[in-house]
Coordinates of C-alpha atoms in Angstrom, one line a residue:
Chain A
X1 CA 82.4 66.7 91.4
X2 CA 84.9 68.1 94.2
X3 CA 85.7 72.0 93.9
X4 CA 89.3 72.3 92.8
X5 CA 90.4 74.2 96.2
X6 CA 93.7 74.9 96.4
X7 CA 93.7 73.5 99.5
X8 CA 92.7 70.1 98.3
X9 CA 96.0 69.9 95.4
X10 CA 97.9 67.7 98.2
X11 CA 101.4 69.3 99.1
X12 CA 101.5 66.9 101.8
X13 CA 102.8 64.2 101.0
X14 CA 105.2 61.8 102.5
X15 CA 106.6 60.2 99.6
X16 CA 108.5 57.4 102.1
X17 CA 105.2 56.2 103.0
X18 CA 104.2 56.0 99.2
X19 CA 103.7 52.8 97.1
X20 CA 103.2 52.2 93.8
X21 CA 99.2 52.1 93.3
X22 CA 97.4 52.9 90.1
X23 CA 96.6 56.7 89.3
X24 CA 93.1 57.4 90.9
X25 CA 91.1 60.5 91.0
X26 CA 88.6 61.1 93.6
X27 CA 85.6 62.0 91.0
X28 CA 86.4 58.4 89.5
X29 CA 86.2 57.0 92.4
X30 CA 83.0 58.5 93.4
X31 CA 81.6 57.1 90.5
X32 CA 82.6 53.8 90.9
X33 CA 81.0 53.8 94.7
X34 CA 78.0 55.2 93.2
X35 CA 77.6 52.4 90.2
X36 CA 78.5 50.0 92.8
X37 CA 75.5 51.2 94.7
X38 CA 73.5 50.9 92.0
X39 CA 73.3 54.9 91.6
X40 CA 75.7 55.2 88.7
X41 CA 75.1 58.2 86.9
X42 CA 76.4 60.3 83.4
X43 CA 77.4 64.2 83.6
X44 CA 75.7 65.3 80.9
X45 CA 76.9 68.9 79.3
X46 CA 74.1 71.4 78.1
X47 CA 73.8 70.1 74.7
X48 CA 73.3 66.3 75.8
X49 CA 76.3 64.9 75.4
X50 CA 77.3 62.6 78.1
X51 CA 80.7 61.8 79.7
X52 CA 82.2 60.1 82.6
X53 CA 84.2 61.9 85.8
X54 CA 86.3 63.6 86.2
X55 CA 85.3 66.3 83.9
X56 CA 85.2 70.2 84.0
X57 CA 84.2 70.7 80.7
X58 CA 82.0 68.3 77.9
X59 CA 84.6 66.9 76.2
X60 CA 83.0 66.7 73.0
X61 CA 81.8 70.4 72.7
X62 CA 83.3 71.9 75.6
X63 CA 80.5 73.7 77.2
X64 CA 79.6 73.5 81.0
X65 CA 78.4 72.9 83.4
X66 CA 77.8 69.2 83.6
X67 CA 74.8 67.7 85.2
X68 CA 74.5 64.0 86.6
X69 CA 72.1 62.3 85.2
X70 CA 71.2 59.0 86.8
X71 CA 71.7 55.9 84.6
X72 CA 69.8 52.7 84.5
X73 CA 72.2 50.3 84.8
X74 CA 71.5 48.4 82.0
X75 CA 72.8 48.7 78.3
X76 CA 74.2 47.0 75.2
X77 CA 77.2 45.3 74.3
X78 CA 78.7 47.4 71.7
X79 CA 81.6 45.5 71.2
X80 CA 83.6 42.9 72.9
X81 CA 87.0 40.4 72.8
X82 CA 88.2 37.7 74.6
X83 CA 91.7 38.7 76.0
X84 CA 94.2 36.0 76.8
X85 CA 97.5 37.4 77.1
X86 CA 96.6 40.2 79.8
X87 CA 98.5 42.7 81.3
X88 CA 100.1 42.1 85.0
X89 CA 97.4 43.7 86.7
X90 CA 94.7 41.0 85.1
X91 CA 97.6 38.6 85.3
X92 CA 94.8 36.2 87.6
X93 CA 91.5 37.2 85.6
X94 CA 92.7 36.0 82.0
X95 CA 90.7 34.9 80.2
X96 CA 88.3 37.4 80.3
X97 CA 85.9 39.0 78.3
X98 CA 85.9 42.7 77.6
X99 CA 83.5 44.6 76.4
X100 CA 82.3 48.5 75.6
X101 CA 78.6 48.8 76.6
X102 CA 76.5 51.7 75.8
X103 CA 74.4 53.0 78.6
X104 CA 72.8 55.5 77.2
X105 CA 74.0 58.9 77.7
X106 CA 77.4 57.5 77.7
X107 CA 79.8 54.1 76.8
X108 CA 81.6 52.2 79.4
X109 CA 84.3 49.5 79.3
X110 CA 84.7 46.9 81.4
X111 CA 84.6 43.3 82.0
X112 CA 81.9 41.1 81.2
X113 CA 81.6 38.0 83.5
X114 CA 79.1 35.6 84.0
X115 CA 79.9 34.1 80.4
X116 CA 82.1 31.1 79.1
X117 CA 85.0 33.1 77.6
X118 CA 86.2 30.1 75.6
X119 CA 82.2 30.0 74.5
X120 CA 80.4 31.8 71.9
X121 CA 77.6 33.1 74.3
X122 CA 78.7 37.0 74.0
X123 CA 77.5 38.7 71.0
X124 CA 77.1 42.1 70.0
X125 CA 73.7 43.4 71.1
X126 CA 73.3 41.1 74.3
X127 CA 72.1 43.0 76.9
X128 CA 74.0 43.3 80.5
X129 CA 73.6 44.9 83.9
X130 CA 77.0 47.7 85.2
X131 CA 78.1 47.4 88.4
X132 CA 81.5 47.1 90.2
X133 CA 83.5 43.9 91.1
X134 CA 87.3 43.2 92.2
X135 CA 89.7 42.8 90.0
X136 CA 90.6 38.3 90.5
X137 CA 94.3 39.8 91.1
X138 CA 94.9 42.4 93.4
X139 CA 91.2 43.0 94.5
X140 CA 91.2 46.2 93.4
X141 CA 87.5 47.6 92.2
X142 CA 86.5 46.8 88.4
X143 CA 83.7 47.9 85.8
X144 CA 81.9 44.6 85.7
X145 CA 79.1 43.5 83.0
X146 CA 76.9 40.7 84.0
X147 CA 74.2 39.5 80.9
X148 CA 70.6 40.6 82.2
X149 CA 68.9 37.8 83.6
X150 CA 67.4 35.6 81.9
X151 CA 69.2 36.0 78.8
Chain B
X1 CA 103.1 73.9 50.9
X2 CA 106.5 74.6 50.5
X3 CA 108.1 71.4 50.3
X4 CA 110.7 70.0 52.5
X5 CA 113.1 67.3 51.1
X6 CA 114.6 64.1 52.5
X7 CA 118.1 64.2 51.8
X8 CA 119.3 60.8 54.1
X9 CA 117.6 58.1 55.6
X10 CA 118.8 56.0 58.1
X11 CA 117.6 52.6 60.1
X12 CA 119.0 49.9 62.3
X13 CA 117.6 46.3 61.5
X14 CA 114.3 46.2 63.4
X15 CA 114.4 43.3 66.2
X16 CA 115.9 42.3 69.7
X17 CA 119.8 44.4 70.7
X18 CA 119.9 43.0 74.0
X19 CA 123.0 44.8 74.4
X20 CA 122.3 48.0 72.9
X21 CA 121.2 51.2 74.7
X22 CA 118.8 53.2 72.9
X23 CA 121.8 56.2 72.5
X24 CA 123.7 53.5 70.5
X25 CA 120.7 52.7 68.0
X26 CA 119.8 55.9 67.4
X27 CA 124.0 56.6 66.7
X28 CA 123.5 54.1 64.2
X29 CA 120.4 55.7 62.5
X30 CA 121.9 58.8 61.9
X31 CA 125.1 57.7 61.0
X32 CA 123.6 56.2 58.3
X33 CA 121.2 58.8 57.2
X34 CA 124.2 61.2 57.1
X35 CA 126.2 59.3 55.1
X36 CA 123.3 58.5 52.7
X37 CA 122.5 62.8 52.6
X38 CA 126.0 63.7 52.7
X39 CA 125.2 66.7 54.3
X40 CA 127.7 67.5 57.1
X41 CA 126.2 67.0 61.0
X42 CA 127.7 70.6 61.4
X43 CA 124.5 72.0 59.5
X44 CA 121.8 70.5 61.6
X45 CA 120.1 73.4 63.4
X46 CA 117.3 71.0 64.9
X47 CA 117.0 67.9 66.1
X48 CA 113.2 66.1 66.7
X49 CA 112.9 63.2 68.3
X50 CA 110.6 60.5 68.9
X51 CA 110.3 57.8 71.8
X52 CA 107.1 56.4 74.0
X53 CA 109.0 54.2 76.7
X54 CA 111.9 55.1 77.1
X55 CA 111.3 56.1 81.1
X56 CA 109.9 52.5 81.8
X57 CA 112.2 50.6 79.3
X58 CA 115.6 52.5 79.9
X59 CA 114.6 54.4 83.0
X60 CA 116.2 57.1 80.6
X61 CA 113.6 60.3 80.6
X62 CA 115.3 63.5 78.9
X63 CA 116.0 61.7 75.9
X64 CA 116.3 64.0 73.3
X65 CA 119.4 65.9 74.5
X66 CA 121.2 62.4 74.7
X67 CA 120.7 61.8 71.2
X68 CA 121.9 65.1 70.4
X69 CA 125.0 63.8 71.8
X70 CA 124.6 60.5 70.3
X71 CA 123.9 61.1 66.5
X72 CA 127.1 63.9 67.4
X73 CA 124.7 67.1 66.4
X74 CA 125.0 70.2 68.7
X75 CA 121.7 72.1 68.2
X76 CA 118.1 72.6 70.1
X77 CA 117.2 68.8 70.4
X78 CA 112.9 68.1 71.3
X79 CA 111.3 64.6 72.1
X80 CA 107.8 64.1 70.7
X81 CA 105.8 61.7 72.2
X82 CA 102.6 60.9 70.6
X83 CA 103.0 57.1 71.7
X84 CA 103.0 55.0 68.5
X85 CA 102.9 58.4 66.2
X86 CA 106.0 59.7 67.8
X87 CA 108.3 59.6 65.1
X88 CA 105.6 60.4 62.7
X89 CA 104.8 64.0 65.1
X90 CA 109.0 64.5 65.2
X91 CA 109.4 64.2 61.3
X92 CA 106.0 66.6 60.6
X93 CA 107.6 69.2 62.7
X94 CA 110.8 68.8 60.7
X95 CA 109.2 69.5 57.8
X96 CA 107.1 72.8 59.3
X97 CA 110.0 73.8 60.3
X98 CA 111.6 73.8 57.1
X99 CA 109.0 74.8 55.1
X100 CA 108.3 77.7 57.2
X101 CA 112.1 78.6 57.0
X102 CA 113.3 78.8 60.6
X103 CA 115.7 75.8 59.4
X104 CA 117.6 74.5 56.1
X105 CA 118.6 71.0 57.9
X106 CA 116.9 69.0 60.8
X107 CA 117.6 65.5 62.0
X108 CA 114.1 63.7 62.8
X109 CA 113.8 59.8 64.0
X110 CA 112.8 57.9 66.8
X111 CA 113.9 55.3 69.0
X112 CA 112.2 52.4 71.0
X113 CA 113.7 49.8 72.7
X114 CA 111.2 47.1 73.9
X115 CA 112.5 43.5 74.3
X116 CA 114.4 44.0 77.3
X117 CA 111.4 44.0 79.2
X118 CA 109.4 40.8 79.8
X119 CA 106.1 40.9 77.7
X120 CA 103.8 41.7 80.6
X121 CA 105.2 45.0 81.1
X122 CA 105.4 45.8 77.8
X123 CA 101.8 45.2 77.4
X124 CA 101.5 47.2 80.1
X125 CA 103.5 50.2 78.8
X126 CA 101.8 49.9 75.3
X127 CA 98.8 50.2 77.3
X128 CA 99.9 53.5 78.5
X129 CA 98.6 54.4 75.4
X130 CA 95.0 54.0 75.9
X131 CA 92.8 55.6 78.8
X132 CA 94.2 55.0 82.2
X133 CA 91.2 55.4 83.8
X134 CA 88.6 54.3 81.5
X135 CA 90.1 51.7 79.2
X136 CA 93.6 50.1 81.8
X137 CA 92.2 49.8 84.3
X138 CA 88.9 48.2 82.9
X139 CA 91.1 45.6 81.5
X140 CA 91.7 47.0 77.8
X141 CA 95.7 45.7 76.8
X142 CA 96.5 46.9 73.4
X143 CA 95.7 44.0 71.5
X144 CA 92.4 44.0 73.3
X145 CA 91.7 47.2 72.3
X146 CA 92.3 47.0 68.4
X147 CA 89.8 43.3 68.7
X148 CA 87.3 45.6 70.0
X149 CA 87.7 47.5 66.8
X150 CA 87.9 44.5 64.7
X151 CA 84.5 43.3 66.6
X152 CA 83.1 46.0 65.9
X153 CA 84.4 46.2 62.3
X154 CA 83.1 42.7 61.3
X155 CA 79.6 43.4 62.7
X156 CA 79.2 46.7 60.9
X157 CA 80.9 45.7 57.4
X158 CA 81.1 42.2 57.0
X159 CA 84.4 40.0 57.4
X160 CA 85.8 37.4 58.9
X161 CA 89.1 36.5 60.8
X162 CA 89.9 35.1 57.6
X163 CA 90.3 38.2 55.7
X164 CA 92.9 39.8 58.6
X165 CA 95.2 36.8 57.8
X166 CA 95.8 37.6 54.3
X167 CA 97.4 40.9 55.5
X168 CA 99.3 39.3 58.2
X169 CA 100.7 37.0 55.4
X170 CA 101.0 39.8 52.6
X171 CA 103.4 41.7 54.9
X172 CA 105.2 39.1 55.9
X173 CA 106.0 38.1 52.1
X174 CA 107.0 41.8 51.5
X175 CA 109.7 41.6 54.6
X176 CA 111.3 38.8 53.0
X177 CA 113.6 41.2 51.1
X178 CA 114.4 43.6 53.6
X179 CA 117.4 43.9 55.3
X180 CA 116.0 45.7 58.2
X181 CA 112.8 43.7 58.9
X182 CA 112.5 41.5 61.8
X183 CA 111.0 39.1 60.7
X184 CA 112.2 38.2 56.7
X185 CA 110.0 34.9 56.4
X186 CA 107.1 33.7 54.9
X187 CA 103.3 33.4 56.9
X188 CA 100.9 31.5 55.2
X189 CA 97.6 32.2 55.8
X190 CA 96.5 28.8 57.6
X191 CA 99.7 29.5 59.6
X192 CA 98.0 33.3 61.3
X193 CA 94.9 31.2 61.0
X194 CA 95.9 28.7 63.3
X195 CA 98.5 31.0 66.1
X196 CA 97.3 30.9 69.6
X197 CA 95.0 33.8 70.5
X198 CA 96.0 36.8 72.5
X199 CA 92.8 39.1 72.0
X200 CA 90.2 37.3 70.1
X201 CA 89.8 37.6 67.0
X202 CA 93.8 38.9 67.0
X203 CA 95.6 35.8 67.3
X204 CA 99.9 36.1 67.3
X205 CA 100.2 36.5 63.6
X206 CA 97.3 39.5 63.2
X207 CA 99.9 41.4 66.2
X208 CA 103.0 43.4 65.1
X209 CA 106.0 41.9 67.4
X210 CA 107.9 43.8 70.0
X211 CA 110.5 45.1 68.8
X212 CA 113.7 47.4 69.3
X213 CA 115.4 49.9 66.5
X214 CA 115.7 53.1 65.9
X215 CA 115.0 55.9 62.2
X216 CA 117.0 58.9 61.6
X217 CA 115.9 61.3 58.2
X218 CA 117.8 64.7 57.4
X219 CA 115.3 66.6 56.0
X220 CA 116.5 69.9 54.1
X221 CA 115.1 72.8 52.2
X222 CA 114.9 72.6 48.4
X223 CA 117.4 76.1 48.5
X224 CA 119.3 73.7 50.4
X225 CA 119.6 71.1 48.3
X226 CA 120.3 73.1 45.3
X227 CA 123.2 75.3 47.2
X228 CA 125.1 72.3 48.0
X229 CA 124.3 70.0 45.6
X230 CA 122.5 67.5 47.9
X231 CA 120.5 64.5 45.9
X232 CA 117.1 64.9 47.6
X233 CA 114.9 63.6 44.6
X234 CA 111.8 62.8 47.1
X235 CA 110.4 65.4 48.8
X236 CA 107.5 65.9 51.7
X237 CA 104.8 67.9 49.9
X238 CA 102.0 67.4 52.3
X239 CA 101.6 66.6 56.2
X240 CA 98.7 66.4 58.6
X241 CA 97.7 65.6 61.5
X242 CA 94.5 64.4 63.6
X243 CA 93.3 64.0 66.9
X244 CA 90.5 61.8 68.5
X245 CA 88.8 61.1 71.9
X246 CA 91.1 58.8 73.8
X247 CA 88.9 56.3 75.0
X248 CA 87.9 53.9 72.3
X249 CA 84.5 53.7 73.9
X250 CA 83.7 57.3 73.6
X251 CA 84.2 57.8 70.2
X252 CA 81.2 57.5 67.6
X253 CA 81.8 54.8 65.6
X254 CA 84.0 51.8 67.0
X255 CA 85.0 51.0 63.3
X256 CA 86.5 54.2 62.2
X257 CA 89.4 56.2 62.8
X258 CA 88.4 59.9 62.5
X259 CA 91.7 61.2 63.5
X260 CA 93.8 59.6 60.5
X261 CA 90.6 61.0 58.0
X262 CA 91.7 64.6 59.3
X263 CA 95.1 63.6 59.1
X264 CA 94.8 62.6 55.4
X265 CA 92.0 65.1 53.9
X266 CA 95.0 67.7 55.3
X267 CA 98.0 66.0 53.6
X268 CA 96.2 65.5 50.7
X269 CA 94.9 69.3 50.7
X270 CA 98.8 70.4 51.5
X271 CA 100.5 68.3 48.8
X272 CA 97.2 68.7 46.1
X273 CA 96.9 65.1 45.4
X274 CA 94.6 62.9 46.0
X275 CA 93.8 59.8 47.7
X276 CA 93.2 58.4 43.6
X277 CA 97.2 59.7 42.6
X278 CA 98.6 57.3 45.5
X279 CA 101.1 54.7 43.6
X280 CA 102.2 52.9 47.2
X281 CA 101.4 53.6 50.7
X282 CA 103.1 52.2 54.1
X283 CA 100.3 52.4 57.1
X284 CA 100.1 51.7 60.5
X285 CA 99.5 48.1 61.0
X286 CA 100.0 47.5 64.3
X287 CA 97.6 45.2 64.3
X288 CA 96.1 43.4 60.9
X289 CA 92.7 45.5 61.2
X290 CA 94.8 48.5 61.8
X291 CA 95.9 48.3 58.2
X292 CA 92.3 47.9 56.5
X293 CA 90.9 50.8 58.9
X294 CA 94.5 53.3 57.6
X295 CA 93.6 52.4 53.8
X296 CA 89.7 53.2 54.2
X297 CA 90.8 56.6 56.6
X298 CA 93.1 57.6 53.5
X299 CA 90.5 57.1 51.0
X300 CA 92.3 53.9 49.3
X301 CA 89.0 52.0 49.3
X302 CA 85.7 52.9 50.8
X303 CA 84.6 52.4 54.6
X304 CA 83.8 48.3 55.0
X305 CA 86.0 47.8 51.6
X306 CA 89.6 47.4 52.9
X307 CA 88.9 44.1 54.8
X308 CA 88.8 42.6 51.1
X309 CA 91.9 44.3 49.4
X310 CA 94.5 42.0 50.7
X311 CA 92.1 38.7 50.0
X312 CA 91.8 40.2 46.4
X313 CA 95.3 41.1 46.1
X314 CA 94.8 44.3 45.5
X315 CA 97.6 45.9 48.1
X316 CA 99.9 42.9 47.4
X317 CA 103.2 43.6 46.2
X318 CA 102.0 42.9 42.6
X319 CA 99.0 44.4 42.8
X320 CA 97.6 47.7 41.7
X321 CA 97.9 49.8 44.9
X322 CA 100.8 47.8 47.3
X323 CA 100.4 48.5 50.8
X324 CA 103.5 47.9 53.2
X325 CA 106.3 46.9 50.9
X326 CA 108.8 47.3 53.5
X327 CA 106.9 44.8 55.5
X328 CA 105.0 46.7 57.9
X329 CA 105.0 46.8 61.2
X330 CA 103.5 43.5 61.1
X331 CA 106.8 42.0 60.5
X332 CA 109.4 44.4 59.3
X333 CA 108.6 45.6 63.8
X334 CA 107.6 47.7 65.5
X335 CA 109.8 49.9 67.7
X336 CA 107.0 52.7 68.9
X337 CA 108.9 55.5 68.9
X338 CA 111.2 55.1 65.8
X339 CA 108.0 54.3 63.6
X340 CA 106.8 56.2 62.1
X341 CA 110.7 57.8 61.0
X342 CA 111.0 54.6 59.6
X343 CA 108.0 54.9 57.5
X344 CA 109.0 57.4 55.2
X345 CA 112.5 56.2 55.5
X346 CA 110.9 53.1 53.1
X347 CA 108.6 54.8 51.3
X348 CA 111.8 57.4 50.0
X349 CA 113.7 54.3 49.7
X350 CA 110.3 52.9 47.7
X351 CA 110.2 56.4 45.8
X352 CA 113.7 56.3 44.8
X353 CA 114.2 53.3 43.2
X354 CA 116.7 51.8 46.1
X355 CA 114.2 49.7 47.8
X356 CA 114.4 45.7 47.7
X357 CA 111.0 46.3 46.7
X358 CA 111.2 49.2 44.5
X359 CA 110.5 46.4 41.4
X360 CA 107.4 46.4 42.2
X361 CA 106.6 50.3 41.9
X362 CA 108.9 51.5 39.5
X363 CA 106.9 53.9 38.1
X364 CA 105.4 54.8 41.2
X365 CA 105.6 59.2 41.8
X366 CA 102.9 59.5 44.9
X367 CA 103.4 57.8 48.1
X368 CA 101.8 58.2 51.6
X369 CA 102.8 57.4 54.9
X370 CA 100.1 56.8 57.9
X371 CA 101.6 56.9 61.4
X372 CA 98.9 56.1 64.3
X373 CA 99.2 56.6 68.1
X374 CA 97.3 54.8 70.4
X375 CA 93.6 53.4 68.9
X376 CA 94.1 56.2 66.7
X377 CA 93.7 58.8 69.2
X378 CA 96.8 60.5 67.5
X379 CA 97.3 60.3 63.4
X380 CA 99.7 61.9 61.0
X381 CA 100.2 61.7 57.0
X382 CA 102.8 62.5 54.9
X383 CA 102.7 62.6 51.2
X384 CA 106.0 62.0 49.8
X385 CA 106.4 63.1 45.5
X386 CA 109.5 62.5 43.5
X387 CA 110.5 65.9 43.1
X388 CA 112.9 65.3 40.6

């Protein structure tokens, strides 16, 4: 996690050069490097709850401080749906399959690939490798499931 | 609680007014629900108001002062935004308000408009609704997001696409008769069976349309009422309210909606009913699963029992406990902001006896509105009682 410096709260901006880009958030997006790495990890409060950046405080009990806690990599598909009318940023990537995996100390959601979305090969319970893709439209990074292989 | 009483209720017809602004629907909401309280605007001493969109559909942020000027009330004027709940949020304020005395008369509605924009971006302003981070940008539209809880729903309690089509079809037979429903024709169950599929297993007909329109209730005191002989026979005897993680994924049980069982277990508590001395409900059914996961939150029917009810008949229009007489937002629409207003704008209408439905509840004395935001993130109940 980054200190909350005043320092770092950006006052300069130069809004002429701004264009529209998603909201991002520099603890997100040192999470997704790291799970794209292969070194994704969970902050997990005192109490063992688990959460994903940005956080200052557990969200489910509020206590602090947060530790990381690597993860495997590897979980579960909790649940899952094939989406064909996407929004415009998945406007190239529909259909696609998305799912909420449980890795353990904590549940992403993302997109699984590496299955027939028209098929009936996802099922609850199939287990799949996290890591980070590009989104098929603009490129820009994406939580990517991918069934462990062999399955 | 002390109660708070609807005196008026007012509604545009829920669907597409191209060449409406949002100021001009919510005109005619109030106009109506003033001239059905007959209580003078000059006595409104607060105005809530509820809209989700309005700064990506209208480019119109501020909104609440506008309709101020719109419905022709002078008096402290808040928008509540609570995304799908934000009527539902505007009119339980009303009626704290109320109860708590700081006011005899408040205006509470909502008002979404929605068609002007080209589906994409409204999918991607009802996806404002969910996580940014966690859920939008992962690829989660709102469709997708209720499928994951119908996924989820099926493998836990049983159930089948099947099932979900009987509600899309019920609701749709119940909008028939309503003169503000978007929708007034028939769906037959092979017909939501065999729609193209936008999140599997939602296909068209298990998705509310988009929809503009706006609510509008004047809610008074009882002293009120009584002082200047205002007919307010239905009055708000219990509210609640209930909050959940946002992201679906981080919540315990992918099945359940949490916030909506605080929300009810405090309306209940508020009014002293309970969920057995409901006669009619109207719930949030954004989305066919939305409605069978709102009757198990309010305690209709047990957790993995409302996927049957509408297969059984059980919350059809003749059957013992009717659920969305007015036709839902399934097909009476779906206007975020102006929702959940328009909820207990029917169910008073339901309660009263002036419905086009009202035949088939005519003894009905307990009804209870279910307003969600989000994937139930946000939640409120009222329980409305025929006071008199």
């Amino acid at each position: 996690m980054s200190d909350d410096g005043a320092s770092e709260d950006g006052g300069d901006v130069d809004l002429a050069e701004r264009t529209p880009a998603p909201v991002t958030d520099a603890d997100y997006d040192e999470w997704l490097d790291a799970l794209a790495a292969g070194e994704g990890y969970a902050l997990v409060c005192p109490d063992g709850h688990g959460s994903l950046p940005p956080r200052r405080r557990c969200p489910e009990c509020g206590s602090s401080p947060l530790s990381r806690e690597p993860l495997d990599g590897t979980g579960r598909v909790e649940t899952f749906s094939v989406v064909h009318v996407p929004s415009p940023r998945f406007a190239d990537d529909a259909p696609y399959v998305t799912a909420v995996v449980d890795l353990g100390p904590v549940r992403a959601t993302g997109v699984l690939r590496g299955v027939d979305p028209e098929g009936d090969a996802v099922e609850v319970g199939l287990s799949v490798d996290a890591g980070v893709e590009e989104r098929a439209t603009d490129g820009e990074p994406l939580v990517v499931f991918r069934p462990v292989d062999g399955e | 609680m002390t109660d708070a009483r609807v005196a008026g209720v007012g509604l545009t017809r829920f669907g597409s007014h191209a060449d409406r602004a949002g100021r001009d629907l919510f005109a005619t909401a109030a106009e109506r629900a003033f001239e059905d309280a007959g209580v003078p605007r000059g006595d409104v001493e607060e105005l809530n108001y509820g809209n989700f969109m309005g700064a990506l559909a209208e480019h119109q942020g501020h909104q609440a002062p506008l309709m101020a000027e719109a419905a022709g009330v002078r008096c402290p004027a808040t928008r509540y935004e609570s995304a799908c709940a934000s009527a539902g949020v505007a009119v339980r304020e009303a009626v704290r308000t109320v109860a708590a005395g700081d006011a005899d008369v408040v205006l509470a509605g909502g008002m979404e408009r929605m068609t002007n924009l080209p589906t994409a971006e409204v999918t991607e302003g009802l996806a404002m609704a969910a996580d940014d981070l966690f859920e939008v940008r992962s690829g989660v539209t709102f469709p997708g997001a209720y499928a994951l809880m119908a996924t989820a729903y099926f493998e836990a309690y049983g159930g089948e696409r099947r099932d979900l089509a009987h509600v899309a079809s019920k609701n749709h037979a119940n909008a028939v008769p309503n003169e503000y429903a978007q929708y007034r024709r028939e769906v037959s169950v092979d017909d939501a069976m065999d729609a193209p599929p936008v999140a599997e297993p939602l296909h068209l007909y298990d998705a509310c349309p988009i929809t503009d329109g706006a609510s509008a209730l004047v809610i008074v005191s009882p002293e009120y009422a009584a002082e200047h002989d205002v007919d307010a026979p239905v009055a708000v005897t219990g509210t609640g309210q209930g909050t959940d993680r946002m992201a679906l994924g981080d919540r315990e049980h992918l099945a359940r909606t949490p916030a909506a069982d605080d929300a009810a277990e405090a309306a209940y508590a508020a009014a002293g009913v309970e969920a057995d001395d409901v006669d009619v409900a109207e719930v949030h059914d954004c989305f066919t699963i939305a409605e069978v996961l709102a009757t198990e939150s309010l305690g209709l029917f047990e957790v993995g029992e409302g996927i049957a009810a509408a297969r059984e008949g059980i919350t059809t229009a003749d059957g013992d406990l009717p659920v969305n007489l007015s036709g839902g937002l399934k097909a009476k629409g779906h206007p975020v902001g102006a929702t959940g207003g328009s909820q207990i704008a029917e169910l008073t209408r339901l309660l009263r006896g002036d419905h086009p439905n009202s035949e088939h509840v005519p003894d009905a004395e307990v009804g209870v509105a279910h307003n969600a935001g989000g994937t139930v993130a946000s939640a409120v109940v009222h329980v409305l009682e025929v006071a008199e």
